[in-house]
mmCIF file of C-alpha atoms in Angstrom:
data_model
loop_
_atom_site.group_PDB
_atom_site.id
_atom_site.type_symbol
_atom_site.label_atom_id
_atom_site.label_comp_id
_atom_site.label_asym_id
_atom_site.label_seq_id
_atom_site.Cartn_x
_atom_site.Cartn_y
_atom_site.Cartn_z
ATOM 1 C CA UNK A 126 112.927 120.988 82.866
ATOM 2 C CA UNK A 127 112.950 122.364 86.343
ATOM 3 C CA UNK A 128 110.251 121.149 88.681
ATOM 4 C CA UNK A 129 109.391 122.583 92.066
ATOM 5 C CA UNK A 130 106.573 122.538 94.565
ATOM 6 C CA UNK A 131 104.118 125.399 94.893
ATOM 7 C CA UNK A 132 100.895 126.048 96.765
ATOM 8 C CA UNK A 133 98.801 125.428 93.653
ATOM 9 C CA UNK A 134 100.709 122.325 92.585
ATOM 10 C CA UNK A 135 103.937 121.393 90.856
ATOM 11 C CA UNK A 136 105.644 124.267 89.042
ATOM 12 C CA UNK A 137 107.303 123.058 85.860
ATOM 13 C CA UNK A 138 109.650 125.243 83.816
ATOM 14 C CA UNK A 139 109.989 124.016 80.223
ATOM 15 C CA UNK A 140 112.397 125.420 77.646
ATOM 16 C CA UNK A 141 111.759 125.341 73.898
ATOM 17 C CA UNK A 142 114.067 122.385 73.229
ATOM 18 C CA UNK A 143 112.446 120.313 75.952
ATOM 19 C CA UNK A 144 108.993 121.166 74.636
ATOM 20 C CA UNK A 145 110.030 120.125 71.121
ATOM 21 C CA UNK A 146 111.428 116.831 72.446
ATOM 22 C CA UNK A 147 108.217 116.171 74.367
ATOM 23 C CA UNK A 148 106.090 116.926 71.303
ATOM 24 C CA UNK A 149 108.074 114.369 69.292
ATOM 25 C CA UNK A 150 107.921 111.726 72.031
ATOM 26 C CA UNK A 151 104.217 112.290 72.706
ATOM 27 C CA UNK A 152 103.373 112.191 69.000
ATOM 28 C CA UNK A 153 105.246 108.893 68.632
ATOM 29 C CA UNK A 154 103.528 107.456 71.715
ATOM 30 C CA UNK A 155 100.129 108.569 70.456
ATOM 31 C CA UNK A 156 100.760 106.760 67.163
ATOM 32 C CA UNK A 157 101.925 103.628 69.013
ATOM 33 C CA UNK A 158 98.755 103.569 71.112
ATOM 34 C CA UNK A 159 96.467 103.423 68.091
ATOM 35 C CA UNK A 160 95.035 99.960 67.322
ATOM 36 C CA UNK A 161 96.940 99.909 64.026
ATOM 37 C CA UNK A 162 99.952 101.838 65.371
ATOM 38 C CA UNK A 163 102.282 98.943 66.128
ATOM 39 C CA UNK A 164 102.269 95.270 65.292
ATOM 40 C CA UNK A 165 100.798 93.171 68.109
ATOM 41 C CA UNK A 166 104.198 91.490 68.539
ATOM 42 C CA UNK A 167 106.148 94.760 68.744
ATOM 43 C CA UNK A 168 108.032 94.850 72.082
ATOM 44 C CA UNK A 169 106.791 98.368 72.893
ATOM 45 C CA UNK A 170 103.165 97.393 72.282
ATOM 46 C CA UNK A 171 103.644 94.265 74.395
ATOM 47 C CA UNK A 172 105.157 96.363 77.195
ATOM 48 C CA UNK A 173 102.356 98.937 77.086
ATOM 49 C CA UNK A 174 99.695 96.214 76.888
ATOM 50 C CA UNK A 175 101.180 93.204 78.718
ATOM 51 C CA UNK A 176 99.561 89.796 78.794
ATOM 52 C CA UNK A 177 97.321 89.218 81.774
ATOM 53 C CA UNK A 178 98.162 85.505 81.717
ATOM 54 C CA UNK A 179 101.650 84.493 80.623
ATOM 55 C CA UNK A 180 101.129 80.734 80.777
ATOM 56 C CA UNK A 181 97.689 80.590 79.182
ATOM 57 C CA UNK A 182 97.484 82.072 75.662
ATOM 58 C CA UNK A 183 93.694 81.674 75.429
ATOM 59 C CA UNK A 184 93.118 83.492 78.724
ATOM 60 C CA UNK A 185 95.677 86.136 77.749
ATOM 61 C CA UNK A 186 93.835 86.754 74.476
ATOM 62 C CA UNK A 187 90.474 86.958 76.280
ATOM 63 C CA UNK A 188 91.923 89.366 78.845
ATOM 64 C CA UNK A 189 93.401 91.514 76.071
ATOM 65 C CA UNK A 190 90.064 91.541 74.225
ATOM 66 C CA UNK A 191 88.352 92.797 77.385
ATOM 67 C CA UNK A 192 90.898 95.418 78.445
ATOM 68 C CA UNK A 193 93.049 96.658 75.578
ATOM 69 C CA UNK A 194 90.451 98.919 73.984
ATOM 70 C CA UNK A 195 89.544 100.789 77.168
ATOM 71 C CA UNK A 196 93.143 100.921 78.404
ATOM 72 C CA UNK A 197 94.262 102.221 75.021
ATOM 73 C CA UNK A 198 91.502 104.844 74.985
ATOM 74 C CA UNK A 199 92.431 106.060 78.477
ATOM 75 C CA UNK A 200 96.113 106.262 77.605
ATOM 76 C CA UNK A 201 95.367 107.964 74.300
ATOM 77 C CA UNK A 202 93.268 110.638 76.012
ATOM 78 C CA UNK A 203 96.009 111.334 78.572
ATOM 79 C CA UNK A 204 98.656 111.615 75.860
ATOM 80 C CA UNK A 205 96.444 113.895 73.740
ATOM 81 C CA UNK A 206 95.877 116.233 76.671
ATOM 82 C CA UNK A 207 99.585 116.365 77.512
ATOM 83 C CA UNK A 208 100.460 116.902 73.855
ATOM 84 C CA UNK A 209 97.979 119.790 73.628
ATOM 85 C CA UNK A 210 99.437 121.369 76.776
ATOM 86 C CA UNK A 211 103.018 121.150 75.533
ATOM 87 C CA UNK A 212 102.097 122.315 72.035
ATOM 88 C CA UNK A 213 100.372 125.371 73.521
ATOM 89 C CA UNK A 214 103.636 126.476 75.151
ATOM 90 C CA UNK A 215 105.035 127.637 71.830
ATOM 91 C CA UNK A 216 108.725 128.110 71.209
ATOM 92 C CA UNK A 217 109.660 130.099 74.316
ATOM 93 C CA UNK A 218 110.497 128.977 77.817
ATOM 94 C CA UNK A 219 107.353 128.719 79.904
ATOM 95 C CA UNK A 220 106.241 127.783 83.374
ATOM 96 C CA UNK A 221 103.141 125.723 83.994
ATOM 97 C CA UNK A 222 101.510 124.713 87.249
ATOM 98 C CA UNK A 223 100.177 121.178 87.486
ATOM 99 C CA UNK A 224 97.470 120.516 90.050
ATOM 100 C CA UNK A 225 97.059 116.998 91.439
ATOM 101 C CA UNK A 226 94.918 115.817 88.506
ATOM 102 C CA UNK A 227 97.264 117.185 85.848
ATOM 103 C CA UNK A 228 100.273 115.941 87.794
ATOM 104 C CA UNK A 229 98.822 112.433 87.951
ATOM 105 C CA UNK A 230 98.125 112.509 84.218
ATOM 106 C CA UNK A 231 101.667 113.648 83.474
ATOM 107 C CA UNK A 232 103.168 111.003 85.759
ATOM 108 C CA UNK A 233 101.246 108.293 83.920
ATOM 109 C CA UNK A 234 102.280 109.632 80.520
ATOM 110 C CA UNK A 235 105.918 109.957 81.589
ATOM 111 C CA UNK A 236 105.786 106.334 82.767
ATOM 112 C CA UNK A 237 104.444 105.269 79.368
ATOM 113 C CA UNK A 238 107.141 107.286 77.591
ATOM 114 C CA UNK A 239 109.821 105.672 79.754
ATOM 115 C CA UNK A 240 108.376 102.218 79.029
ATOM 116 C CA UNK A 241 108.451 102.892 75.290
ATOM 117 C CA UNK A 242 111.950 104.392 75.189
ATOM 118 C CA UNK A 243 113.331 101.883 77.692
ATOM 119 C CA UNK A 244 111.899 98.953 75.752
ATOM 120 C CA UNK A 245 113.459 100.177 72.504
ATOM 121 C CA UNK A 246 116.787 100.536 74.327
ATOM 122 C CA UNK A 247 116.503 97.157 76.035
ATOM 123 C CA UNK A 248 116.884 98.756 79.473
ATOM 124 C CA UNK A 249 117.351 96.315 82.350
ATOM 125 C CA UNK A 250 118.578 96.655 85.916
ATOM 126 C CA UNK A 251 122.092 96.044 84.572
ATOM 127 C CA UNK A 252 122.017 98.763 81.899
ATOM 128 C CA UNK A 253 125.092 101.004 82.129
ATOM 129 C CA UNK A 254 124.015 104.560 81.449
ATOM 130 C CA UNK A 255 127.502 105.938 82.064
ATOM 131 C CA UNK A 256 128.731 104.902 78.627
ATOM 132 C CA UNK A 257 128.128 108.162 76.754
ATOM 133 C CA UNK A 258 129.066 106.839 73.330
ATOM 134 C CA UNK A 259 127.337 104.584 70.883
ATOM 135 C CA UNK A 260 124.450 104.806 68.464
ATOM 136 C CA UNK A 261 121.833 104.920 71.219
ATOM 137 C CA UNK A 262 123.522 107.605 73.360
ATOM 138 C CA UNK A 263 120.892 110.236 72.515
ATOM 139 C CA UNK A 264 118.021 107.873 73.303
ATOM 140 C CA UNK A 265 119.687 106.912 76.594
ATOM 141 C CA UNK A 266 119.965 110.600 77.463
ATOM 142 C CA UNK A 267 116.264 111.056 76.718
ATOM 143 C CA UNK A 268 115.430 108.058 78.920
ATOM 144 C CA UNK A 269 117.477 109.464 81.807
ATOM 145 C CA UNK A 270 115.897 112.895 81.320
ATOM 146 C CA UNK A 271 112.379 111.412 81.421
ATOM 147 C CA UNK A 272 113.348 109.520 84.575
ATOM 148 C CA UNK A 273 114.644 112.687 86.251
ATOM 149 C CA UNK A 274 111.545 114.681 85.283
ATOM 150 C CA UNK A 275 109.257 111.945 86.578
ATOM 151 C CA UNK A 276 111.176 111.761 89.865
ATOM 152 C CA UNK A 277 111.126 115.549 90.317
ATOM 153 C CA UNK A 278 107.403 115.675 89.563
ATOM 154 C CA UNK A 279 106.655 112.949 92.124
ATOM 155 C CA UNK A 280 108.632 114.866 94.746
ATOM 156 C CA UNK A 281 106.929 118.177 93.924
ATOM 157 C CA UNK A 282 103.451 116.665 94.056
ATOM 158 C CA UNK A 283 104.185 114.997 97.396
ATOM 159 C CA UNK A 284 105.009 118.362 99.026
#
């Protein structure tokens, strides 16, 4: 994806392969956000819906009961909108312009995608992304790509 700044907002050029990758990632994230999508103890679910109180299980449960439904609904709506936008691009390269509202939505969804992929990979500050081999090389490439897209989108929206 190539991202640049324009008068109307961020200009994003998406090729067919990138769109297909995004559709897969967004579909997986949408499934994970559903109440029955992932086990409550799944690391991705815990990362997307962290405990509000780490040292007090009863307060953490109460906080989760108060916030998880609305937070999940908000995230689900953002992902659905992004998924619809990417799906509408078809199988040809396309350019879209994201105004501030759409850009904010995409930044939030990209952050959630990075959280999900990064959690599955066990990404930490010490993770070495230069090792191009191994069974998780493709997932690491996707994580780095999402990071680069998010960074470029932030820069374009700031201009």
